CSV table of C-alpha atoms and ligand atoms in Angstrom, one decimal:
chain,number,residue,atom,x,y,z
U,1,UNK,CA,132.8,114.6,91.7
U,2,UNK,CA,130.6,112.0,93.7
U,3,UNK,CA,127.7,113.1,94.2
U,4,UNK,CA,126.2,113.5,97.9
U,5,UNK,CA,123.2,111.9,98.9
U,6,UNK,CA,120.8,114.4,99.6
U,7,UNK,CA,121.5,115.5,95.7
U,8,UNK,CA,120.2,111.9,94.6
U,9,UNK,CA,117.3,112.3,96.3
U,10,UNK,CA,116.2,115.2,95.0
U,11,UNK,CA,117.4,114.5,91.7
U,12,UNK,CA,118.6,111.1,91.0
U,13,UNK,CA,116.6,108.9,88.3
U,14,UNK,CA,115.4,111.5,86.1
U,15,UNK,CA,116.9,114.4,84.5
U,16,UNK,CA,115.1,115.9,82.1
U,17,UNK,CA,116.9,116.8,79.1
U,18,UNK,CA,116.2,120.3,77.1
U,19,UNK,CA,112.6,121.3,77.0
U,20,UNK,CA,111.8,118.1,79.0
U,21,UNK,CA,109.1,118.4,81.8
U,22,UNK,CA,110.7,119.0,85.3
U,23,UNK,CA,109.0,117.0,86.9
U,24,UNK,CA,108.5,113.0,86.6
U,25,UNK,CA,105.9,112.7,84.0
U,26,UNK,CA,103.4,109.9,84.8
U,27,UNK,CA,103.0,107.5,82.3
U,28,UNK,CA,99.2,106.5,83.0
U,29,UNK,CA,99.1,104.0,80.0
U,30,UNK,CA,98.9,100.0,79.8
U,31,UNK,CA,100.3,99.6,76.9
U,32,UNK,CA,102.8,101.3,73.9
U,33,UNK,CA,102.2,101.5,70.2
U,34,UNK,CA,104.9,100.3,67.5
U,35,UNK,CA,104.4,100.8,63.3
U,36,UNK,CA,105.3,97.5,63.0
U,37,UNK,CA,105.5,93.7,64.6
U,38,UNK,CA,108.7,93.3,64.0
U,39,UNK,CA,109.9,96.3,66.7
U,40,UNK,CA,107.7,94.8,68.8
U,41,UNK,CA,108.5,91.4,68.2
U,42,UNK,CA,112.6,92.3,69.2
U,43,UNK,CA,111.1,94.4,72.9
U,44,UNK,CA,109.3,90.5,73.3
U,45,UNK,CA,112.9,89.0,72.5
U,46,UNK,CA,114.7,91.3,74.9
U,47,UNK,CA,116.7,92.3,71.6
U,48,UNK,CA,115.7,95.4,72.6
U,49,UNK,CA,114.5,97.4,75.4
U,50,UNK,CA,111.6,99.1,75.6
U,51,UNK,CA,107.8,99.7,76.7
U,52,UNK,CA,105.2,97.6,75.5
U,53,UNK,CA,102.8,96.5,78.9
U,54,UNK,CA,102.8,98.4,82.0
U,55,UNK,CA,102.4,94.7,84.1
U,56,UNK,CA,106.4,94.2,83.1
U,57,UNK,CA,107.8,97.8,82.7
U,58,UNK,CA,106.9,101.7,82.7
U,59,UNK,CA,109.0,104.3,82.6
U,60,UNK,CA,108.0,106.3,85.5
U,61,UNK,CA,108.4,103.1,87.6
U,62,UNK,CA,111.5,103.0,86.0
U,63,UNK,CA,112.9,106.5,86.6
U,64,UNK,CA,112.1,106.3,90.4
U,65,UNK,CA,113.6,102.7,90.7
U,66,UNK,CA,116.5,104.3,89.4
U,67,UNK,CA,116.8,106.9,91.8
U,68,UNK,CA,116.4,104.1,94.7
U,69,UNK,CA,119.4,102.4,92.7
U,70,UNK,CA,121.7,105.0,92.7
U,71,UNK,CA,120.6,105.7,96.3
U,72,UNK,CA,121.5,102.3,97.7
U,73,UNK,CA,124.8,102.0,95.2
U,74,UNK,CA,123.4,99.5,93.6
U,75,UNK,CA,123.8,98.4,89.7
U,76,UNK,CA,119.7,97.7,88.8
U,77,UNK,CA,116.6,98.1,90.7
U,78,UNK,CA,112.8,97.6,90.3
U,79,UNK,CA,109.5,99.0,92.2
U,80,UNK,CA,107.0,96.4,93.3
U,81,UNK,CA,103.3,96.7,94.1
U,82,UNK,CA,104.5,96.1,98.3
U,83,UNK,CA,107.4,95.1,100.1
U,84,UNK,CA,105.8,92.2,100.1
U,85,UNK,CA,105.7,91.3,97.2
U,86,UNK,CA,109.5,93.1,96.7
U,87,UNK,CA,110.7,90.2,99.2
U,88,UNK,CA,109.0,87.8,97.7
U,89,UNK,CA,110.4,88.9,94.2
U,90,UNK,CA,113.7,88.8,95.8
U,91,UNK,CA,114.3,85.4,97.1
U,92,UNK,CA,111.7,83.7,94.4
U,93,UNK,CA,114.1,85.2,91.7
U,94,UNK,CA,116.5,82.7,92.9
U,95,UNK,CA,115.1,80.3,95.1
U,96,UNK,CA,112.1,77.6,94.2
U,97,UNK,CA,110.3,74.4,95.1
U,98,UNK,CA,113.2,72.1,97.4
U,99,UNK,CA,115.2,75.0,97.8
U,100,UNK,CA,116.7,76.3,101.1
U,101,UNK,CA,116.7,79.9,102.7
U,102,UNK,CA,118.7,80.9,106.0
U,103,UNK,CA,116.9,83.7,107.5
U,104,UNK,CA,117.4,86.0,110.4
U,105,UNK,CA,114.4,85.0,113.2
U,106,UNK,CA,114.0,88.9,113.4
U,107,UNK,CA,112.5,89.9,110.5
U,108,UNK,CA,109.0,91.5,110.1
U,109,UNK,CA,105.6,89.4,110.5
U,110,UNK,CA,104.4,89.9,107.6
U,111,UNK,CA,107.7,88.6,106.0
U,112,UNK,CA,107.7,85.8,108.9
U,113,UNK,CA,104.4,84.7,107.3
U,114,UNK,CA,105.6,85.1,103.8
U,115,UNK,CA,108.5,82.6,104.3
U,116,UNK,CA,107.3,80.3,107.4
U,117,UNK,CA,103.8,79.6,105.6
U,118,UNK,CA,103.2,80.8,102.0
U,119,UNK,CA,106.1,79.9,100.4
U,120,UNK,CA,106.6,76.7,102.9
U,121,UNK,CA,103.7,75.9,100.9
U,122,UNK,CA,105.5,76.5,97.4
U,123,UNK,CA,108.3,73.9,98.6
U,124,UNK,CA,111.1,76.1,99.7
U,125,UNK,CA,112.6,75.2,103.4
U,126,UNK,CA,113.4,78.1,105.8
U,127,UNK,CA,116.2,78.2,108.6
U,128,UNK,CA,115.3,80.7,110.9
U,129,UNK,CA,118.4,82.2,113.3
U,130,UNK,CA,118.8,84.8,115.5
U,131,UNK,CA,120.6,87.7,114.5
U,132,UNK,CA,122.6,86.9,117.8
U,133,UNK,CA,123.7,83.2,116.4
U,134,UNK,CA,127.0,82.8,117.3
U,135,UNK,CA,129.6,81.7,114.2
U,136,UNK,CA,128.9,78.1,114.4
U,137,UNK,CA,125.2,78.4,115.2
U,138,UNK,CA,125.1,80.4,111.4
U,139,UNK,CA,127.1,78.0,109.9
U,140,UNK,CA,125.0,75.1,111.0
U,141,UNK,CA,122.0,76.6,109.7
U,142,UNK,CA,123.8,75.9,105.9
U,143,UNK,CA,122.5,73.4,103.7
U,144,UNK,CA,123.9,71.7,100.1
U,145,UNK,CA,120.4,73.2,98.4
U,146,UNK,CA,120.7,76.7,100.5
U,147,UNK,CA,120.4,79.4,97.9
U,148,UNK,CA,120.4,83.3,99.7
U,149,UNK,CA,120.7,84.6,102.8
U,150,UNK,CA,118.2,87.1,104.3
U,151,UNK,CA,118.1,89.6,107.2
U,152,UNK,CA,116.8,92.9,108.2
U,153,UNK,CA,119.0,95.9,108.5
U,154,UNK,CA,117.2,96.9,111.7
U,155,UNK,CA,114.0,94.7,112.6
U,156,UNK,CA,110.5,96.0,112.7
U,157,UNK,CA,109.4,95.8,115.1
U,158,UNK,CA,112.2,94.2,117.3
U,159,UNK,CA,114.7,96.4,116.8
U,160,UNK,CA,117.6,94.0,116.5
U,161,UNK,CA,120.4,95.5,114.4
U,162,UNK,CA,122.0,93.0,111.8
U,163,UNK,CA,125.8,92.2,111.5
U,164,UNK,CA,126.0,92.8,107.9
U,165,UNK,CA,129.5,92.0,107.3
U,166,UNK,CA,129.1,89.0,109.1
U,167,UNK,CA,125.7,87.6,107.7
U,168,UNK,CA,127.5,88.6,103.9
U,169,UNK,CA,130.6,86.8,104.8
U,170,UNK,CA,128.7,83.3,105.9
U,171,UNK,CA,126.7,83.6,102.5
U,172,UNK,CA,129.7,84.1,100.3
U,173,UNK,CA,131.5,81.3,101.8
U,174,UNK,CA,128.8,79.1,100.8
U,175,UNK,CA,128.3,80.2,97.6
U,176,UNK,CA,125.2,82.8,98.0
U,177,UNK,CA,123.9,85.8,98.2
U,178,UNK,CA,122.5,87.9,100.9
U,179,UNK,CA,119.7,90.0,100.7
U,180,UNK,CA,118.8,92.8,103.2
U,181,UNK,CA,115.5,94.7,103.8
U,182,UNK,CA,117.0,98.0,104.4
U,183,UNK,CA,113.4,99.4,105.0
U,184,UNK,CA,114.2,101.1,108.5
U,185,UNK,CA,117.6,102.9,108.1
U,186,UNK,CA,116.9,103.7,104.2
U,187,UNK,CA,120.0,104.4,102.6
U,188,UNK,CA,120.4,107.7,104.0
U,189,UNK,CA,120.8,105.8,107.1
U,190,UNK,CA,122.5,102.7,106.1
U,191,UNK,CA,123.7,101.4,103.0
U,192,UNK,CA,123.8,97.3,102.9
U,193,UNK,CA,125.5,97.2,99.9
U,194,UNK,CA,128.7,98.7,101.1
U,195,UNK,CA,129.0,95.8,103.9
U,196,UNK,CA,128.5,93.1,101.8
U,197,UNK,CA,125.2,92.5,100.9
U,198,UNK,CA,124.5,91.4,97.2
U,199,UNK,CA,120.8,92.6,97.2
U,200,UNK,CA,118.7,95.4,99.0
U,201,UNK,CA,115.1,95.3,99.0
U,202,UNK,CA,112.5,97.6,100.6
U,203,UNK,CA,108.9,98.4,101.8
U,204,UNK,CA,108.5,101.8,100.0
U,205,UNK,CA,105.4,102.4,102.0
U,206,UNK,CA,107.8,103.0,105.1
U,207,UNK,CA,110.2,105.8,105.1
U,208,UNK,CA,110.8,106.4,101.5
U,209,UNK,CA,106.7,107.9,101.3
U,210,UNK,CA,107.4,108.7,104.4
U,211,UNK,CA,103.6,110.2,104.1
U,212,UNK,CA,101.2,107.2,104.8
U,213,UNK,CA,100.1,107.6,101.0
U,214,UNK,CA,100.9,104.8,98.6
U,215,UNK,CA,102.0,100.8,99.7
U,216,UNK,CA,104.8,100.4,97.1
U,217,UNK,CA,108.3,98.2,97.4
U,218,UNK,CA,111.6,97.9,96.0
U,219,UNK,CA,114.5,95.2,94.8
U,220,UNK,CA,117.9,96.8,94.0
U,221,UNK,CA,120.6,94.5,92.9
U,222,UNK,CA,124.3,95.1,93.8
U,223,UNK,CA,125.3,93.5,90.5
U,224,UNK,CA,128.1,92.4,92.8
U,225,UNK,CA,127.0,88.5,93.0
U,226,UNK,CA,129.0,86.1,90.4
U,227,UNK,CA,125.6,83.7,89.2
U,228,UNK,CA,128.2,82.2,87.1
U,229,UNK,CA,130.6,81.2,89.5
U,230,UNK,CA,127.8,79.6,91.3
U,231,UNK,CA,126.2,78.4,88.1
U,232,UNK,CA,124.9,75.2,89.0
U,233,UNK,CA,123.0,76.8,92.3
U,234,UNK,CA,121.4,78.9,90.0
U,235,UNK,CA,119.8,77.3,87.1
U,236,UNK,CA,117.6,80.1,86.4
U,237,UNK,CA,119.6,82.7,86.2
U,238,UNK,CA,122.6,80.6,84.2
U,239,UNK,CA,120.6,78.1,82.2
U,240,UNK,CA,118.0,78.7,79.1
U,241,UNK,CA,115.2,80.1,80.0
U,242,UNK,CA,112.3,78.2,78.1
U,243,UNK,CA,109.7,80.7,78.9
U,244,UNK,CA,111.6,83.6,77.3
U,245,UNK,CA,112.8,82.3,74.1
U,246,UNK,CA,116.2,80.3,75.5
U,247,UNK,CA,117.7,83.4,77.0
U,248,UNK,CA,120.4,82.7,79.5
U,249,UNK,CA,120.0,86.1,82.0
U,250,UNK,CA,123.8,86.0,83.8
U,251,UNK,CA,125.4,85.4,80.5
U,252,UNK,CA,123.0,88.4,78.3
U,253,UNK,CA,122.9,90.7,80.8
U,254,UNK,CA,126.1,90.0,82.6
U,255,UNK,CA,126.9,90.7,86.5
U,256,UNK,CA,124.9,94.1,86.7
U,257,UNK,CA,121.7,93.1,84.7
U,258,UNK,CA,120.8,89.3,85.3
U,259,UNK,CA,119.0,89.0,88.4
U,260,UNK,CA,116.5,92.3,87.9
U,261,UNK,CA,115.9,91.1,84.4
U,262,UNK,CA,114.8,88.2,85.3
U,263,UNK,CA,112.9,89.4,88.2
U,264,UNK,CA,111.2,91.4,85.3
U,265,UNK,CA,110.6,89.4,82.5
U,266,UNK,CA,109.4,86.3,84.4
U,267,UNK,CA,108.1,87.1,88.0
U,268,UNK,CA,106.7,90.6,87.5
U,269,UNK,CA,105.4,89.0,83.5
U,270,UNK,CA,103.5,86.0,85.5
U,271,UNK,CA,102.6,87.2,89.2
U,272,UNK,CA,101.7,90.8,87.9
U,273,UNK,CA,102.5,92.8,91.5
U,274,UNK,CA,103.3,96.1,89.6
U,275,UNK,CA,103.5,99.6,91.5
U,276,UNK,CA,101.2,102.0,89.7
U,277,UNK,CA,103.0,104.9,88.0
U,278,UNK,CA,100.7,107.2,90.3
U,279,UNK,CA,102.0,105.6,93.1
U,280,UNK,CA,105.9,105.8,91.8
U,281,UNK,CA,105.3,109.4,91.4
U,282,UNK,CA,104.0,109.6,94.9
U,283,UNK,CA,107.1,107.7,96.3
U,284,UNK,CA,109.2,110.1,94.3
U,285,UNK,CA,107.8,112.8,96.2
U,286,UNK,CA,109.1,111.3,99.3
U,287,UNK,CA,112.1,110.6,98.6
U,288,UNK,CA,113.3,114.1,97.7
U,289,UNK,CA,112.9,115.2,101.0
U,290,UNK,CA,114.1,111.5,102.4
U,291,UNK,CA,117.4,113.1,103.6
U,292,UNK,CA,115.6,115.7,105.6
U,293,UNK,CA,113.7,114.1,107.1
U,294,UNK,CA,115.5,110.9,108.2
U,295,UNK,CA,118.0,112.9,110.6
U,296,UNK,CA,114.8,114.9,112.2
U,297,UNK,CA,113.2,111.0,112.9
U,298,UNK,CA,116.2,110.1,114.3
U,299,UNK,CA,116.7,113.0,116.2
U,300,UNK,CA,112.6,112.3,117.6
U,301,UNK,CA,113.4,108.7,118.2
U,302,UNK,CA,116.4,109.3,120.1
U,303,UNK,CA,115.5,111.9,122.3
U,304,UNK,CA,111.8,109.8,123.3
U,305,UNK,CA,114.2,106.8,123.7
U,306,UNK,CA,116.4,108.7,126.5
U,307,UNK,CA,113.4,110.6,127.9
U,308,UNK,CA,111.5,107.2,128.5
U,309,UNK,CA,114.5,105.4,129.2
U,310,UNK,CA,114.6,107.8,132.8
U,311,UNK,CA,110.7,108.1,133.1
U,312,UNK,CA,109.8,105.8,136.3
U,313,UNK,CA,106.8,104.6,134.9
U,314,UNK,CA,108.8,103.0,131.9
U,315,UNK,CA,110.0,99.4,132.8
U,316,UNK,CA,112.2,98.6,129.4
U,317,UNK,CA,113.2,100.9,126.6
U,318,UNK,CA,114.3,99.4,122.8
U,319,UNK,CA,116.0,101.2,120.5
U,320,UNK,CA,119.7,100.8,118.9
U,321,UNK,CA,120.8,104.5,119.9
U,322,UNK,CA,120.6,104.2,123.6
U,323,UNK,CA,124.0,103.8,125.0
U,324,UNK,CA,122.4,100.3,127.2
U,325,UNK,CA,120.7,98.7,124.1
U,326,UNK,CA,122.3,95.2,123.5
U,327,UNK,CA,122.8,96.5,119.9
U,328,UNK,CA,124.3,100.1,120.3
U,329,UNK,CA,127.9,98.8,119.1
U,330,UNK,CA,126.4,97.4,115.9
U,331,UNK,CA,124.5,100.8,115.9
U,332,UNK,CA,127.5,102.4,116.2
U,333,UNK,CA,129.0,101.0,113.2
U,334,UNK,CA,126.3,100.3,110.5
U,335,UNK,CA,124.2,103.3,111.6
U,336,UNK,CA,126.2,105.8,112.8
U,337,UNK,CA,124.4,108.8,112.3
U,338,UNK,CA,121.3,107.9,113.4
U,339,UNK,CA,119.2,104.2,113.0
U,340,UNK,CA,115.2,105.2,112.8
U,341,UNK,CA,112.4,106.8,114.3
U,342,UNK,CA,111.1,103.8,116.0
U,343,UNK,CA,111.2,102.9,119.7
U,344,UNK,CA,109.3,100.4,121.9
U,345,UNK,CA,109.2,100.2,125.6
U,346,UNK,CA,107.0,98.9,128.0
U,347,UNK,CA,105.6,99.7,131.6
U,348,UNK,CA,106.3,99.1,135.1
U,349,UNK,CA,102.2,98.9,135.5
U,350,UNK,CA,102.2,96.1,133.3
U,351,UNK,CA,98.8,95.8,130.1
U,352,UNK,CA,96.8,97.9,131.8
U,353,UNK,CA,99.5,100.8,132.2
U,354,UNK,CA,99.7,100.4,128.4
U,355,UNK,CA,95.9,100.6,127.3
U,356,UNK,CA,95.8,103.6,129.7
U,357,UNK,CA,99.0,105.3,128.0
U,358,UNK,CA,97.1,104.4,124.7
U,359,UNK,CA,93.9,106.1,125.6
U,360,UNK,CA,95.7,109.5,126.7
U,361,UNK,CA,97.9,110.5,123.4
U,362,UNK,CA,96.8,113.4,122.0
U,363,UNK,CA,99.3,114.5,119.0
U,364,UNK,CA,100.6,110.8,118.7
U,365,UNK,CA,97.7,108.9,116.6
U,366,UNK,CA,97.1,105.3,116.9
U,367,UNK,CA,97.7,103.3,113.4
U,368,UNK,CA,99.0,100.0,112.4
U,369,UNK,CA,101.3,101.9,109.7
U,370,UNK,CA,105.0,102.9,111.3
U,371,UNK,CA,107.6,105.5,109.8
U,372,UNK,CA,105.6,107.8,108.6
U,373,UNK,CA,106.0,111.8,108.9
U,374,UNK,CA,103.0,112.1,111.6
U,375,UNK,CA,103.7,110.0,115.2
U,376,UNK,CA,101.7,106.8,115.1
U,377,UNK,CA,101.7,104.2,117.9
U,378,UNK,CA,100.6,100.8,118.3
U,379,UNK,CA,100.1,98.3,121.1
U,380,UNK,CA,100.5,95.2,119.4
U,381,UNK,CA,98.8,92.8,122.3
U,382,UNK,CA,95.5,95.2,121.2
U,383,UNK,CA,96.0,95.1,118.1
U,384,UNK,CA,98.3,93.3,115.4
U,385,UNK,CA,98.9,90.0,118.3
U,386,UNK,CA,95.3,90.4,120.1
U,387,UNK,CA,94.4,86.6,119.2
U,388,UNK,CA,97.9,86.1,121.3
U,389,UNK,CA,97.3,85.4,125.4
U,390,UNK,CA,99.5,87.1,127.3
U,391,UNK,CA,101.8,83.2,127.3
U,392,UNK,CA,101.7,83.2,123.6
U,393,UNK,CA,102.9,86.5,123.4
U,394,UNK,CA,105.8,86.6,125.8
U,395,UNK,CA,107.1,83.2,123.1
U,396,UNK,CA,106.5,85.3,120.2
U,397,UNK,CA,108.5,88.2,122.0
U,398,UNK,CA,106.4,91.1,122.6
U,399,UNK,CA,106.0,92.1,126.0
U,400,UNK,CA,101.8,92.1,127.0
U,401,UNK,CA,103.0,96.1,127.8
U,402,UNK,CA,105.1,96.4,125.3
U,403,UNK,CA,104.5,99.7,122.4
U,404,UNK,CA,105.1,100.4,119.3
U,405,UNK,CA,105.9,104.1,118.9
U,406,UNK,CA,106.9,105.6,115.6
U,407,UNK,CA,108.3,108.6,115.9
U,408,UNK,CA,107.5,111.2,113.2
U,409,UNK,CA,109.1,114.9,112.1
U,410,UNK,CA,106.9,117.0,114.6
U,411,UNK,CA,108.7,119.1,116.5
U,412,UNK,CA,110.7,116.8,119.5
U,413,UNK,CA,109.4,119.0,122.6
U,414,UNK,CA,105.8,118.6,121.6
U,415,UNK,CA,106.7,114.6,121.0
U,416,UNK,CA,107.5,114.1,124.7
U,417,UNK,CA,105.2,116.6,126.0
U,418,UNK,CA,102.5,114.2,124.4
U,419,UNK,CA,104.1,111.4,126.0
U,420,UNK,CA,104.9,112.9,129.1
U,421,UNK,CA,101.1,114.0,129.9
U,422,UNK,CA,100.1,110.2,128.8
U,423,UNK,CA,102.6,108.5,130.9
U,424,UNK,CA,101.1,110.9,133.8
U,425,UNK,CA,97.4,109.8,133.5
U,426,UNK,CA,98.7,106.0,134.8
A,1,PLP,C1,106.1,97.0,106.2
A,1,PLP,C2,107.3,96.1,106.0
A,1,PLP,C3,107.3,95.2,104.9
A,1,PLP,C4,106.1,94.9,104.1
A,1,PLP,O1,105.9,96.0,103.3
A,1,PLP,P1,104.4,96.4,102.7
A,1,PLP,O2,104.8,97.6,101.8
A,1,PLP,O3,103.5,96.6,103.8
A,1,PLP,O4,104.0,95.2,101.8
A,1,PLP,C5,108.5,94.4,104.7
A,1,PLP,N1,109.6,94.6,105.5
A,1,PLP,C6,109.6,95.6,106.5
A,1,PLP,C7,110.8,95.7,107.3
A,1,PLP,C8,108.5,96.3,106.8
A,1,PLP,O5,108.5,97.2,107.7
C-alpha cells in the first residue's frame, strides 16, 4: 500500500524498532568512538557508512532528512544549516568557477544575492529569466558551459508560479538538471519532482517549522538525473575525486546516491554549514503536523486574498488562488489544492495608506520571517528595501504600497477582522 502523505509526516524517517525510543533521539555529540583505526579508517574511505564527525553526518540529521526525502519522492536528501546554504549546496555540488547557471528572475533576495554577487564572485555566470520567458527567450538563455537550471516553485515574495514541466524539459534537452526551491508549496502542496525536476531544495525555516523556531534547510535529490550520460559536464561527480581518495561518486553510488554524497563528503566536509541535531529535532516537530496545517494556511491565504481583492481601499491583490491572478492556470495545475499562506497587495492611498495599515494590526505581528503558524506582515519599502527610493523600487518590482502578509493557522474570521479594522483606520 502507498502510503499517504500525512502518514510520512508524522512518521516517515524514523521508526523505531523494538524497545527503541519513540521519539527522534537527539544525538548531541561531535564525534563517534571506534576500537580500532582500521573501522574508522573504512567510514574515512566511504567503504563504509557511518558516524564519525557531526560537521559531515549525524544521525538525527539524518532521520529527519529522510523523512523530507520520502516526503518530496525523492531518492537521497540532506539538512543544511539554512536554505541558504541548502541552495548554495545545491548548485555548487555541480557547478564551479567558469560555469553557467540559468535562473528564474523570480527567486528570493536572499537567493538573488547568493547567485548575482557571491558566487559571481566564485566565477560562476548567472542568466536570469523570467518565469514568463517565452520558448525561445529560455532557450537563448543556454550556454555550452550551462550546468543546472533553477527556479522557485512559487516565489517569495513575488508570487509567480513556475512552469515546472516546462523549465525541466528546457534543462533536459541540454543536458542538465533542474533544481527547484519548493519552500512555499512544501510537498504537501507541490511535489517538483513529479513534473520533472531532478533536485528539490528548501528553506526549513519556512513552513516545514512552521513555528519561527530554528533556520534550518534541505537538498533532496531525485536520483533521477543520468551524471553519466552527461559525464563530461560533470567532472565532479563522474571523474576521481582527489580529495576523497579517487572515488568516482555517479559510478560508487550510482543514479540515487551520487550527488548527496558528494554534497556530503566534500561541501558539507569543507564549508561546515551543518543543521544542529537540536534544530533537526525541532524541524521534525513541524513537520508532523505539516499536513495540517498547510491546508488551514491555505485556507487563511485564500479567503484574505478574496476579501482584499473586493475591499475598496485595496488597489492590487497577488496571490496564485485568485481566479484574476496571471498565474491561477499554473495554480491550477501544480498546486491544486491550495499554493501558500502568503498574499501581497497594495493600496489605493498609495505609501502612506500602507504605514497606516501597518500601524493598526492588532493580531497580525510585524516580522521579517514569513510562513510561520502566527500571522506576520511586512512592508518591504520599510523594511527589507528601505535603502530603495520609491524609483528604485518600482525597477526592483515592489510596489512603494505594496505588503507582505503571511498568513498563519489562526482562526480565518479573526484574520480579516484584523485586517478589516486596519484597512478602516486609512
Ligand atoms: C527564506 C528563503 C530562503 C533562505 O532560507 P534561510 O533558511 O533563511 O537561509 C530560500 N528560499 C526561499 C524561497 C525562502 O523563502
Amino acid at each position: 500500500m502507498t502510503e499517504r502523505i500525512g502518514t510520512t509526516c508524522v512518521q516517515g524517517g524514523y521508526r523505531p524498532g523494538d524497545a527503541q525510543p519513540r521519539q527522534i533521539p537527539i544525538y548531541q555529540s561531535t564525534t563517534w568512538k571506534y576500537d580500532t583505526s582500521e573501522h574508522m579508517g573504512k567510514l574515512f574511505d566511504l567503504e563504509e557508512s557511518g558516524y564519525f564527525y557531526t560537521r559531515l553526518q549525524n544521525p538525527t540529521n539524518d532521520f529527519v532528512a529522510a523523512k523530507i526525502c520520502e516526503l518530496e519522492g525523492g531518492s537521497a536528501a540532506m539538512l543544511t544549516s539554512s536554505g541558504q546554504a541548502a541552495n548554495f549546496f545545491a548548485v555548487f555540488n555541480i557547478a564551479g568557477c567558469g560555469d553557467h547557471v540559468v535562473a528564474s528572475s523570480a527567486i528570493y533576495g536572499g537567493t538573488y544575492n547568493l547567485f548575482a554577487h557571491t558566487m559571481a564572485r566564485m566565477g560562476l555566470e548567472f542568466t536570469f529569466v523570467s518565469p514568463d520567458c517565452t520558448d525561445e527567450e529560455l532557450e537563448a538563455a543556454f550556454r555550452p558551459n550551462t550546468k543546472c537550471v533553477f527556479g522557485e516553485t512559487i516565489a517569495n515574495p513575488a508570487l509567480d508560479v513556475l512552469d515546472i514541466e516546462r523549465f525541466a524539459a528546457a534543462a533536459h534537452a541540454h543536458g542538465v538538471p533542474l533544481i527547484v526551491d519548493n519552500t512555499f508549496p512544501t510537498p504537501v502542496m507541490c511535489r517538483p519532482i513529479e513534473w520533472g525536476a531532478d533536485i528539490v531544495t528548501h528553506s526549513t525555516t519556512k513552513y516545514m517549522d512552521g513555528h519561527g523556531a530554528a533556520v534550518g534547510g534541505a537538498i533532496v535529490d531525485s536520483g533521477n538525473f543520468d551524471w553519466m550520460a552527461h559525464a563530461d559536464k560533470f567532472p565532479g561527480l563522474t571523474t576521481p575525486d582527489v580529495s576523497y581518495h579517487g572515488v568516482v561518486y555517479a559510478e560508487k553510488f550510482g543514479l540515487e546516491g551520487a550527488f548527496i554524497t558528494k554534497a556530503t563528503a566534500q561541501l558539507m566536509r569543507d564549508f561546515g554549514s551543518i543543521q544542529s541535531p537540536m534544530n533537526a529535532f525541532l524541524l521534525n516537530m513541524g513537520l508532523e503536523s505539516l499536513h495540517v496545517r498547510m491546508p488551514q494556511h491555505c485556507k487563511n491565504g485564500q479567503a484574505m486574498a478574496e476579501f482584499l481583492s473586493e475591499h475598496p481601499k485595496v488597489r492590487f491583490v497577488k496571490y496564485p488562488g485568485l481566479p484574476t491572478d496571471p498565474y491561477y492556470k499554473l495554480a491550477q495545475k501544480y498546486l491544486p489544492n491550495g499554493s501558500c499562506g502568503v498574499v501581497s497587495f497594495g493600496f489605493t492611498g498609495g505609501r502612506a495608506a500602507a504605514e497606516q495599515f501597518m500601524k493598526s494590526l492588532k493580531l497580525a505581528q510585524i516580522a521579517t520571517h514569513v510562513a510561520d503558524a502566527r500571522t506576520c506582515v511586512l512592508h518591504p519599502a520599510n523594511a527589507t528595501h528601505r535603502q530603495m527610493n520609491d524609483v528604485e523600487l518600482e525597477a526592483a518590482g515592489i510596489a512603494p504600497d505594496m505588503v507582505r502578509l503571511s498568513c498563519g493557522i489562526e482562526s480565518t474570521e479573526d484574520l480579516i477582522a484584523d485586517v478589516e479594522q486596519a484597512l478602516a483606520t486609512i
